[in-house]
mmCIF file of C-alpha atoms and ligand atoms in Angstrom:
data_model
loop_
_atom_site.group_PDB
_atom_site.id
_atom_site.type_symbol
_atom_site.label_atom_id
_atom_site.label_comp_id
_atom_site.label_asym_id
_atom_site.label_seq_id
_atom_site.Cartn_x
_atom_site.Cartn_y
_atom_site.Cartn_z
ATOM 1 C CA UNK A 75 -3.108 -19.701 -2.846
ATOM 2 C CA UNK A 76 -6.440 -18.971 -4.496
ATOM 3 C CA UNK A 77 -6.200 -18.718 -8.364
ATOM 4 C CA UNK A 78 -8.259 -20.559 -11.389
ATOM 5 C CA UNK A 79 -5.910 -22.258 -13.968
ATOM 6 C CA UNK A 80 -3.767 -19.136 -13.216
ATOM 7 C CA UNK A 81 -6.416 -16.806 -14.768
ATOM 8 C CA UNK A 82 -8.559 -15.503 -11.873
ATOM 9 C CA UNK A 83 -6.924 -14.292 -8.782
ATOM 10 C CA UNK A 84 -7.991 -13.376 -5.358
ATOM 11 C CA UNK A 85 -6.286 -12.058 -2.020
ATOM 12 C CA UNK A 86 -7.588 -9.233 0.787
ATOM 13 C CA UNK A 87 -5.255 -7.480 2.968
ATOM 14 C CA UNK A 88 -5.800 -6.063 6.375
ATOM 15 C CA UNK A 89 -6.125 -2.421 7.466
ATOM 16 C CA UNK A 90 -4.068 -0.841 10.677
ATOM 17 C CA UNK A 91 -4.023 0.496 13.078
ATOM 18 C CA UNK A 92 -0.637 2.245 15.336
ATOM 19 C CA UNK A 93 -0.961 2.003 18.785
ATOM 20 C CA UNK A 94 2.670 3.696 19.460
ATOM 21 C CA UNK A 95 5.580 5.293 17.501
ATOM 22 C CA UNK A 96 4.295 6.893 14.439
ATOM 23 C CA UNK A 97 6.289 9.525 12.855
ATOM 24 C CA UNK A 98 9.448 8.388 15.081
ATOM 25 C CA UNK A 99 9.310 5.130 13.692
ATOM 26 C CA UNK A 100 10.580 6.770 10.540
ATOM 27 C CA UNK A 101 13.952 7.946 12.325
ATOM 28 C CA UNK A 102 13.938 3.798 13.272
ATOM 29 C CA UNK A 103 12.441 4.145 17.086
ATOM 30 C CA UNK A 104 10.190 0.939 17.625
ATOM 31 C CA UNK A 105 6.356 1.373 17.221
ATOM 32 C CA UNK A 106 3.575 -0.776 17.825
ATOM 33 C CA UNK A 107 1.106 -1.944 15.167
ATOM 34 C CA UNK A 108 -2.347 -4.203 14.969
ATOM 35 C CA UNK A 109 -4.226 -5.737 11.915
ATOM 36 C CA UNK A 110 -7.673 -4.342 12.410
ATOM 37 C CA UNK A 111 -11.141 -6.465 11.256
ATOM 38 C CA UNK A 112 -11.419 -4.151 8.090
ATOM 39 C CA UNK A 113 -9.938 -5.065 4.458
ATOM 40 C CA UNK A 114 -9.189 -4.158 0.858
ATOM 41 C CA UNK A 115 -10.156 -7.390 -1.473
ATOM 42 C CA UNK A 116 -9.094 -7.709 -4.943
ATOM 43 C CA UNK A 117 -10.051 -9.823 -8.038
ATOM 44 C CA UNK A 118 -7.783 -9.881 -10.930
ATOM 45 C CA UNK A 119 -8.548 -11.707 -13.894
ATOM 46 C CA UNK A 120 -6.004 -12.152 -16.678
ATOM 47 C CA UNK A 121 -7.183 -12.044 -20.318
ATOM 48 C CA UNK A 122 -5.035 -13.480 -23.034
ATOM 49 C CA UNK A 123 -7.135 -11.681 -25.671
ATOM 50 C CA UNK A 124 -7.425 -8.540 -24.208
ATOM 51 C CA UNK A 125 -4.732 -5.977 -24.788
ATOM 52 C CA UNK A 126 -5.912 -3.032 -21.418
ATOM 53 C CA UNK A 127 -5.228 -3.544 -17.973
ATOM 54 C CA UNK A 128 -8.891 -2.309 -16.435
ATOM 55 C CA UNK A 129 -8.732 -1.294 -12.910
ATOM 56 C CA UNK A 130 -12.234 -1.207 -10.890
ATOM 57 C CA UNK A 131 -12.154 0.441 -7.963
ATOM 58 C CA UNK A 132 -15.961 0.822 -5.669
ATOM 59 C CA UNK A 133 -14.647 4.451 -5.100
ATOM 60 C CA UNK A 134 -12.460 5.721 -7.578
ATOM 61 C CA UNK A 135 -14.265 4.316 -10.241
ATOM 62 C CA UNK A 136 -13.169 2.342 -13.832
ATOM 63 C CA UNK A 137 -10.453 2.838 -15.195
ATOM 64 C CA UNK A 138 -8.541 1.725 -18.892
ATOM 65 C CA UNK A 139 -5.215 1.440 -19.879
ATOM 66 C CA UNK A 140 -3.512 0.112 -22.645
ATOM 67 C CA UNK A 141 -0.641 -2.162 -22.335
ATOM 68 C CA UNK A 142 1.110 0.271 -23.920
ATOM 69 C CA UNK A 143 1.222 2.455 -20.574
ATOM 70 C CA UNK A 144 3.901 0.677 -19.067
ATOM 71 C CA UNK A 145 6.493 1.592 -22.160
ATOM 72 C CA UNK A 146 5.842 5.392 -20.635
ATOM 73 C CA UNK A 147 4.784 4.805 -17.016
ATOM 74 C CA UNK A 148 6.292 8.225 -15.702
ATOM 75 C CA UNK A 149 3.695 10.121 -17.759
ATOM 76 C CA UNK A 150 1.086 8.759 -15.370
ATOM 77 C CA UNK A 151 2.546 9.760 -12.589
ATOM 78 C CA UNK A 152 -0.111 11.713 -11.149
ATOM 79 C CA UNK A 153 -3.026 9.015 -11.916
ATOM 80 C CA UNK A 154 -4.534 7.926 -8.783
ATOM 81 C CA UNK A 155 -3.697 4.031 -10.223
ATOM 82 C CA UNK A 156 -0.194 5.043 -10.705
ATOM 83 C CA UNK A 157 1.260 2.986 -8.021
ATOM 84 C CA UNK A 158 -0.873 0.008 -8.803
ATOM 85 C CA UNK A 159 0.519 0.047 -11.995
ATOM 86 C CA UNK A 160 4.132 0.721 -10.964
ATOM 87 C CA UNK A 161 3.614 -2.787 -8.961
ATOM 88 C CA UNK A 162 2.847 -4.463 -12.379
ATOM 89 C CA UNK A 163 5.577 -3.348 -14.163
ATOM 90 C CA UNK A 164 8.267 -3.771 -11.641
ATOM 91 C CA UNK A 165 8.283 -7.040 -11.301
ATOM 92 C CA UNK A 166 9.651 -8.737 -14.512
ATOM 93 C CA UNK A 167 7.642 -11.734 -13.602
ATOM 94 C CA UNK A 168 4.275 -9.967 -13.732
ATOM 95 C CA UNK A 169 4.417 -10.286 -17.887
ATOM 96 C CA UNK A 170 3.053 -6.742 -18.904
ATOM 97 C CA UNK A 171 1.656 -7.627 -22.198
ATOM 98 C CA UNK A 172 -1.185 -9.175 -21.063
ATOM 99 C CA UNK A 173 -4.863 -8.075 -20.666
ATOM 100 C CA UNK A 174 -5.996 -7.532 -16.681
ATOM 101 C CA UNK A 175 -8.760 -6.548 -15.125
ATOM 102 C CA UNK A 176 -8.303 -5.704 -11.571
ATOM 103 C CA UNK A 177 -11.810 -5.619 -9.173
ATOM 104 C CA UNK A 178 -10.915 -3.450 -5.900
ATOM 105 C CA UNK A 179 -13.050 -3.842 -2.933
ATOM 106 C CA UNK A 180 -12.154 -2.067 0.306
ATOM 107 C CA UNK A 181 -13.781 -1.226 3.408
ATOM 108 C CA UNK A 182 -10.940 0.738 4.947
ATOM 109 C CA UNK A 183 -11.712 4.068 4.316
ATOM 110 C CA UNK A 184 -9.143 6.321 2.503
ATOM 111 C CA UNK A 185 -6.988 8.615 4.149
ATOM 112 C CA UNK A 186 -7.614 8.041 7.560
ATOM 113 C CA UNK A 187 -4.053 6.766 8.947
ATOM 114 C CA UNK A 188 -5.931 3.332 8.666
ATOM 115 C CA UNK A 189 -3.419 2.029 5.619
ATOM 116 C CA UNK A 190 -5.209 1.557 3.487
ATOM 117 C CA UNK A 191 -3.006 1.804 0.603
ATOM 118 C CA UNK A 192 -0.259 -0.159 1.754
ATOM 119 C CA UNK A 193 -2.956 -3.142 2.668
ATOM 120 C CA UNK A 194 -3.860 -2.448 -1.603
ATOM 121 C CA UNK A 195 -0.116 -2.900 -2.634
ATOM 122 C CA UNK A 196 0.388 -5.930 -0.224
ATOM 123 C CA UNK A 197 -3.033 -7.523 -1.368
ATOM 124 C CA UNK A 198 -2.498 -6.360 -5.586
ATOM 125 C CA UNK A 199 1.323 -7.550 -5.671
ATOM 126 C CA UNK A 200 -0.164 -10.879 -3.917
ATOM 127 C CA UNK A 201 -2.637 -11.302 -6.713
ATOM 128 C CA UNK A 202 -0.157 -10.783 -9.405
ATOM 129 C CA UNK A 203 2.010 -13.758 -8.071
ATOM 130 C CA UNK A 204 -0.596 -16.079 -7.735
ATOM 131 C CA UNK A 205 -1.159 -15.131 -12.034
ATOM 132 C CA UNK A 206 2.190 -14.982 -13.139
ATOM 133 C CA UNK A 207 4.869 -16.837 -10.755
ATOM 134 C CA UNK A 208 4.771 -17.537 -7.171
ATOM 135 C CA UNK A 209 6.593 -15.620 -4.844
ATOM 136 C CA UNK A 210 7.395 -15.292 -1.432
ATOM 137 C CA UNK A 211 5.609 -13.204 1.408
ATOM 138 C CA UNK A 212 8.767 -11.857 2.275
ATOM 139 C CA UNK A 213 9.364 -10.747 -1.764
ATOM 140 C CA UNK A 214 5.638 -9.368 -1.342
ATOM 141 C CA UNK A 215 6.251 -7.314 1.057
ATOM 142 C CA UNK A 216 9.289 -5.988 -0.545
ATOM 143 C CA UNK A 217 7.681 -4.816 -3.360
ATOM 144 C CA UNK A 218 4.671 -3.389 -1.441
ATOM 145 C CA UNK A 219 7.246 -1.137 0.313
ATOM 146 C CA UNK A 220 8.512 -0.434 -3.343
ATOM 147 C CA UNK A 221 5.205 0.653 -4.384
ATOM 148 C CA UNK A 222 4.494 2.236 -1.320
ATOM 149 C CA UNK A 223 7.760 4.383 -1.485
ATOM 150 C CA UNK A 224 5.870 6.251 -4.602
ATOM 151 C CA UNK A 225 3.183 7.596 -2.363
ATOM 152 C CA UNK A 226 5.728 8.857 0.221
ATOM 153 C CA UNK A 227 8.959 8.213 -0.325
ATOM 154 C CA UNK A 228 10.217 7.847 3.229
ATOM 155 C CA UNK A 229 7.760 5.273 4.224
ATOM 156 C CA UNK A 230 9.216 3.582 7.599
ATOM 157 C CA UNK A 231 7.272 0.002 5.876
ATOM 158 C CA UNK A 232 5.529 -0.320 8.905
ATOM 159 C CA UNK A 233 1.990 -0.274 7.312
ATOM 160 C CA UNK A 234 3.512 -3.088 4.933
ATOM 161 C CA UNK A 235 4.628 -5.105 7.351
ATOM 162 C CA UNK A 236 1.420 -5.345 9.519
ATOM 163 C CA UNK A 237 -0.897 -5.985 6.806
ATOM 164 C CA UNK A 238 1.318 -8.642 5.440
ATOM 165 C CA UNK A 239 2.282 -10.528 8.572
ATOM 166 C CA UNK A 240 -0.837 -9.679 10.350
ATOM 167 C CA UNK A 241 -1.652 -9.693 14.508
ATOM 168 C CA UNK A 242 0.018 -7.090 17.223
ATOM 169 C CA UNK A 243 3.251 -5.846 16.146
ATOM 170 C CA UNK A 244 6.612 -4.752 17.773
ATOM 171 C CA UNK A 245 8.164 -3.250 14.375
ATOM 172 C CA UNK A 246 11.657 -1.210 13.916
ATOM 173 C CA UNK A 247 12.704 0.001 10.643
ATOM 174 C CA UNK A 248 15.738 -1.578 9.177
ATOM 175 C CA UNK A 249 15.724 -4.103 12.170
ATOM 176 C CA UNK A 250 13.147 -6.894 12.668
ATOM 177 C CA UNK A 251 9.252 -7.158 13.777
ATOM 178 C CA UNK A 252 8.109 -9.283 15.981
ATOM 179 C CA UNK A 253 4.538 -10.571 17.638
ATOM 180 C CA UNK A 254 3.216 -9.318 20.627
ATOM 181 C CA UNK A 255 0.760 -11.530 22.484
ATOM 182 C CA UNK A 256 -1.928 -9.676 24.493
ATOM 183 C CA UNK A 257 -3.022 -10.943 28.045
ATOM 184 C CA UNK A 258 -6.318 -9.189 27.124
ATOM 185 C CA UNK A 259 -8.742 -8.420 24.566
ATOM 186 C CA UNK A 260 -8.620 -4.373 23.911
ATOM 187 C CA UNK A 261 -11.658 -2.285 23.809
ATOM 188 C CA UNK A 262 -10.228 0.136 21.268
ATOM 189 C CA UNK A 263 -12.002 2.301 19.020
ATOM 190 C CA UNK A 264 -11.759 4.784 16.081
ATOM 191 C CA UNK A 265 -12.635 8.246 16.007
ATOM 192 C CA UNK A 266 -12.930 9.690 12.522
ATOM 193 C CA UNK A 267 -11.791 13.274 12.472
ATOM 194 C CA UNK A 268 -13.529 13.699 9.474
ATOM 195 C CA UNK A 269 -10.570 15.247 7.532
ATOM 196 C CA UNK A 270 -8.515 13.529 4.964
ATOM 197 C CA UNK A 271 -4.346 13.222 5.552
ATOM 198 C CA UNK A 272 -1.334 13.205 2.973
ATOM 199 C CA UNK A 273 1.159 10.900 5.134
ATOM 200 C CA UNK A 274 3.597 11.738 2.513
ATOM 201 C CA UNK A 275 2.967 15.942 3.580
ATOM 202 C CA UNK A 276 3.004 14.886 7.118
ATOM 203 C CA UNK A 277 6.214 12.710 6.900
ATOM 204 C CA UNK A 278 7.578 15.941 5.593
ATOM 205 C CA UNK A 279 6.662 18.307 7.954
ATOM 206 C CA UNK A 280 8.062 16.322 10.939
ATOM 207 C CA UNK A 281 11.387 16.001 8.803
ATOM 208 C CA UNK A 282 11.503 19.729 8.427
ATOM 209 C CA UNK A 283 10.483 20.155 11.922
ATOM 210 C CA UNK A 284 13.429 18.076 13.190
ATOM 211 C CA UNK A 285 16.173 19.444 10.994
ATOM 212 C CA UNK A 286 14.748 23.169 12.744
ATOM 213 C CA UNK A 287 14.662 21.207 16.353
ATOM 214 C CA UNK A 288 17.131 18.742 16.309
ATOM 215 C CA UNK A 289 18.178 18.801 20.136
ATOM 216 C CA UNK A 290 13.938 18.578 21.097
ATOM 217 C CA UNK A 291 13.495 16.360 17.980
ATOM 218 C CA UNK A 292 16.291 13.647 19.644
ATOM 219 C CA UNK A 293 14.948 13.747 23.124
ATOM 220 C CA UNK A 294 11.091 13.154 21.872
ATOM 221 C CA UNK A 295 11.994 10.029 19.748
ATOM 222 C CA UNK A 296 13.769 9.140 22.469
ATOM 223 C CA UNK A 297 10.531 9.583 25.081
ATOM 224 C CA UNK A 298 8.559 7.344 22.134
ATOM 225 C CA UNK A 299 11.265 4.599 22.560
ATOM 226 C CA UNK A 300 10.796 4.574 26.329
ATOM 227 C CA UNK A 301 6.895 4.969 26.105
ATOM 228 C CA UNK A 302 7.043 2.001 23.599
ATOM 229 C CA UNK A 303 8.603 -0.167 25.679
ATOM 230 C CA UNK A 304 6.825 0.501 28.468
ATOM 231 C CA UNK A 305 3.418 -0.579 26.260
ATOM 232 C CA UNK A 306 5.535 -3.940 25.727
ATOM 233 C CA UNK A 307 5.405 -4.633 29.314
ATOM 234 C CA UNK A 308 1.820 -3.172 29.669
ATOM 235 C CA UNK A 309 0.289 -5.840 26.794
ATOM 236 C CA UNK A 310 1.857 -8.346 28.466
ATOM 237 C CA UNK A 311 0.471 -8.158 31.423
ATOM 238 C CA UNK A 312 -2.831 -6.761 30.470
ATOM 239 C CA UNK A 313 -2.539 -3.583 32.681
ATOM 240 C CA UNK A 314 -5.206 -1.314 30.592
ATOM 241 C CA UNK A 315 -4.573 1.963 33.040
ATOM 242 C CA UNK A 316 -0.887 2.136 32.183
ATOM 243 C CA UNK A 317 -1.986 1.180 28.469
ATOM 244 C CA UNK A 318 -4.155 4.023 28.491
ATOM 245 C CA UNK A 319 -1.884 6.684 30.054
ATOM 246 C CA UNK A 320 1.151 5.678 27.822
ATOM 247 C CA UNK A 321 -1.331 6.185 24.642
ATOM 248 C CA UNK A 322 -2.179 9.821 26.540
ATOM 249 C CA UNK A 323 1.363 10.693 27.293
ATOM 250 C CA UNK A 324 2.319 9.511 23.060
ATOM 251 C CA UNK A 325 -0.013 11.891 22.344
ATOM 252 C CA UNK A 326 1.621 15.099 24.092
ATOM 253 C CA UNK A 327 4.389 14.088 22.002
ATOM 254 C CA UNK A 328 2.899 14.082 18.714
ATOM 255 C CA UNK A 329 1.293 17.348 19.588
ATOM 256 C CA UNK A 330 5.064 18.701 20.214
ATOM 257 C CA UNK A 331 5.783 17.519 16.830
ATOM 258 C CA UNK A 332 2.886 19.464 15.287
ATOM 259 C CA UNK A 333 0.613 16.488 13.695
ATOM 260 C CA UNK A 334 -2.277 17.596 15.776
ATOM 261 C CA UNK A 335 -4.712 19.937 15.225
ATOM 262 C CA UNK A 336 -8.017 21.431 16.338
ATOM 263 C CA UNK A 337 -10.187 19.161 15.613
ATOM 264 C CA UNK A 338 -7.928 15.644 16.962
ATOM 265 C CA UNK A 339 -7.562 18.101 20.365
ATOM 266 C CA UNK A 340 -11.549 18.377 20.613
ATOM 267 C CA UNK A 341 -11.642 14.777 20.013
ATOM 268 C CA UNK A 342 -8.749 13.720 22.279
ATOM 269 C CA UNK A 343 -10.409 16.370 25.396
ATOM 270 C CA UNK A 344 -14.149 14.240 24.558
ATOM 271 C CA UNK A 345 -12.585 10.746 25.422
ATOM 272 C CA UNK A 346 -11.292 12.992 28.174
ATOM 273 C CA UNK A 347 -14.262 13.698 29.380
ATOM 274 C CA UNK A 348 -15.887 10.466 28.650
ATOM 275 C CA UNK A 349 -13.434 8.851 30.619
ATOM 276 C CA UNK A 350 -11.365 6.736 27.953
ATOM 277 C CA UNK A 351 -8.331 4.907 29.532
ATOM 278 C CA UNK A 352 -6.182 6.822 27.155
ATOM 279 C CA UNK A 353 -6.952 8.874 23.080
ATOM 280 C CA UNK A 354 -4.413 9.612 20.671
ATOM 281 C CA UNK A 355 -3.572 9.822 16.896
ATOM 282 C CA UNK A 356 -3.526 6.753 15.072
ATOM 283 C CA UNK A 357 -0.754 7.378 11.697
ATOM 284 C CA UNK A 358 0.325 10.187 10.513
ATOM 285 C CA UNK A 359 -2.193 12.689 11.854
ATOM 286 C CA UNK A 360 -3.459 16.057 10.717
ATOM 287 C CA UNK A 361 -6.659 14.488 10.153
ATOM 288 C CA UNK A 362 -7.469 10.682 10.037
ATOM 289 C CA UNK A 363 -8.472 9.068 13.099
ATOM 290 C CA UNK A 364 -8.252 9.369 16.925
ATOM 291 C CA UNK A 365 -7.386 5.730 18.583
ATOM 292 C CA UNK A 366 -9.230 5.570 21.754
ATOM 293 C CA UNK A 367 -8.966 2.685 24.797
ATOM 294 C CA UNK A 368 -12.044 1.874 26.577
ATOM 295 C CA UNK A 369 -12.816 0.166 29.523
ATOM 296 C CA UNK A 370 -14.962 -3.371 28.079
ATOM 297 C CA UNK A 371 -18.020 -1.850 30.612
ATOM 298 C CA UNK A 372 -18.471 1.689 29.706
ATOM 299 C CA UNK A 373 -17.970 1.140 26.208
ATOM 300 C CA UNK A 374 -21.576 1.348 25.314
ATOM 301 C CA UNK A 375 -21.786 4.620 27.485
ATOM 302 C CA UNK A 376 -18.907 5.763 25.346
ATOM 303 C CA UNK A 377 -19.667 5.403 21.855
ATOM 304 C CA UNK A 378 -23.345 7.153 22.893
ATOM 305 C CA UNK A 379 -21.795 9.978 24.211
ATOM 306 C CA UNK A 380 -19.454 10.488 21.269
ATOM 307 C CA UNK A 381 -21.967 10.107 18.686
ATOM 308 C CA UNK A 382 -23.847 12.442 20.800
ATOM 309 C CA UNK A 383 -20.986 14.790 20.421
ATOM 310 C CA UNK A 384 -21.662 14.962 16.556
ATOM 311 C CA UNK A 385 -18.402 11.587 16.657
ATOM 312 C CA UNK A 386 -18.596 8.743 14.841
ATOM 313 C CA UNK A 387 -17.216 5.817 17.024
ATOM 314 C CA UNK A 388 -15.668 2.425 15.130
ATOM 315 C CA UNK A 389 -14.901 -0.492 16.890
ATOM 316 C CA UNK A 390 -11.860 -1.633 16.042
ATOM 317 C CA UNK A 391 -10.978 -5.572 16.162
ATOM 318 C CA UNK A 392 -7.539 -6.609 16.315
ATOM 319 C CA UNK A 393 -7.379 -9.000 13.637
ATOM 320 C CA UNK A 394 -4.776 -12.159 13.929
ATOM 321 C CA UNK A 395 -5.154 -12.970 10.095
ATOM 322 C CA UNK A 396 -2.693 -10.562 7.528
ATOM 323 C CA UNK A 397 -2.298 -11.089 3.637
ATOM 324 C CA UNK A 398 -4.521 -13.738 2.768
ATOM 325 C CA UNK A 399 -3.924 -15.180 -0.826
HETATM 326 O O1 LIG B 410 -0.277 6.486 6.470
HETATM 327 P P1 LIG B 410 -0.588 6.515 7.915
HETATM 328 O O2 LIG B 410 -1.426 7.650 8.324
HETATM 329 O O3 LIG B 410 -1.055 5.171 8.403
HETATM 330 O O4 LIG B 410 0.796 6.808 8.714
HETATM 331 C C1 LIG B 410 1.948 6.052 8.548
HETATM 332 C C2 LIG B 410 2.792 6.099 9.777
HETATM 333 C C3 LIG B 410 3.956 7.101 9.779
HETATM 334 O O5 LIG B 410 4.778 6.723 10.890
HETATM 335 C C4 LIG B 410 3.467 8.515 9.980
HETATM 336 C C5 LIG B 410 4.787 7.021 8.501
HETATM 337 C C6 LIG B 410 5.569 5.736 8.315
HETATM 338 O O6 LIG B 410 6.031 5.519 7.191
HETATM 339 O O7 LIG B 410 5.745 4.962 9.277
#
């Protein structure tokens, strides 16, 4: 626990990233998750004397409150803090009449299926227990899903789970998550489409999409369960190729569901061409990212030609570390 006399508070949460199973993981098929080596890091600092909560964020700028705000929460429901705020107030531990100033610091970029604002619940509810009463990771998490619930309401808690727990994930909604050990280190890398997602609009869409398809929406989720399991046996035994055509053959299936678009399909027919192992969505789609798998020696060759392209290419870690605090 890091914390000064109970006054200062730090912890930093992972970002994510899927590997397999978004979208069906919502309708409780298994997925596949991964910390990633980018994070959100927050300061809080409690102030007796002070009667706002000041929230400090390197992109969204400063914000005031008074302490007031929780008496009438709801009328804030469209502030861009309003789920930070919700995570104060719902926990009767977190005293509410008390000045804090909250310093945000993230280099997982918005909007970009990377989770970034499930890593700032996990990491803000973390700092208010190490102020006001400890609590356990498990309670954490539960009220990071809380939280999280408020940006889209039928959040599977996969995000939440990865960035508290960390590492490769096996992860199935209302049943359990467990580690996955890798035989090999991934070459995996980001693709920024450029275009910013709602997961909440996309979580939507699918759900009206499968109430209009229900036959074609069962036998999908049911290819993601198979092509999910297969990827178990894959990371096990380090077979890349099959890792890579299982990530290929996800991603005909989230075109079927309609989270593609033009853009992710250029993208997708580049690592194509620049002979990736396998490309698909990473989250909810529509935008975001592209996940590519590399071979470890072309990799170089690779993130040339896609810059070339007019791509940006990330390198994406897998991190072991989750919720640190
Ligand atoms: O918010 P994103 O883009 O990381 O996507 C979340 C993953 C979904 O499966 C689309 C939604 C969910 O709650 O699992």
């Amino acid at each position: 626990m890091i914390s000064y006399n109970g006054h200062i508070s730090y912890a930093s949460a992972p970002a994510k990233i899927i590997l397999f199973g978004e979208h069906f993981v919502v309708y409780e098929k298994p997925a596949i998750l991964a910390s990633i080596d980018k994070r959100v890091h927050i300061i809080v600092i409690k102030n007796d004397n002070e009667n706002s909560i000041i929230i400090n964020d390197r992109i969204f700028g400063k914000k005031y409150y008074p302490i007031s705000v929780f008496a009438d929460l709801e009328r804030f429901s469209n502030d861009i803090y309003f789920p930070l705020l919700y995570t104060i107030k719902k926990n009767s531990a977190f005293k509410s009449n008390v000045g804090l100033e909250f310093t945000i610091n993230s280099d997982i970029p918005y909007g970009m299926g990377l989770g970034s604002s499930a890593a700032l619940s996990v990491a803000t509810v973390a700092c208010l227990s190490n102020i006001f009463k400890e609590i356990k990771k498990e309670k954490i998490l539960e009220l990071a899903i809380e939280a999280e619930k408020l940006v889209h309401k039928n959040s599977s808690g996969a995000d939440c789970i990865v960035t508290t727990y960390g590492g490769l994930l096996l992860y199935q909604k209302n049943t359990s998550f467990r580690k996955l050990e890798s035989k090999r280190e991934l070459s995996l890398f980001l693709i920024p489409t450029g275009i910013k997602h709602s997961t909440g609009e996309l979580v939507d869409f699918v759900k009206k999409f499968k109430s209009s398809n229900l036959d074609k929406f069962h036998k999908l989720a049911n290819a993601s369960e198979n092509i999910t399991k297969r990827a178990i046996r894959a990371i096990k035994d380090g077979n890349e190729i099959m890792l890579g055509d299982l990530m290929n053959e996800n991603q005909i299936l989230l075109e079927k569901i309609g989270v593609s678009n033009l853009i992710i399909d250029k993208i997708i027919g580049l690592c194509y061409k620049y002979q990736a192992l396998g490309s698909k969505i990473t989250g909810a789609g529509g935008g975001g990212c592209v996940l590519a798998l590399i071979e470890t020696e072309i990799k170089n060759r690779f993130m040339h030609n896609m810059e070339k392209e007019g791509f940006q290419c990330i390198p994406a870690e897998l991190e072991t570390d989750g919720l640190i605090y």
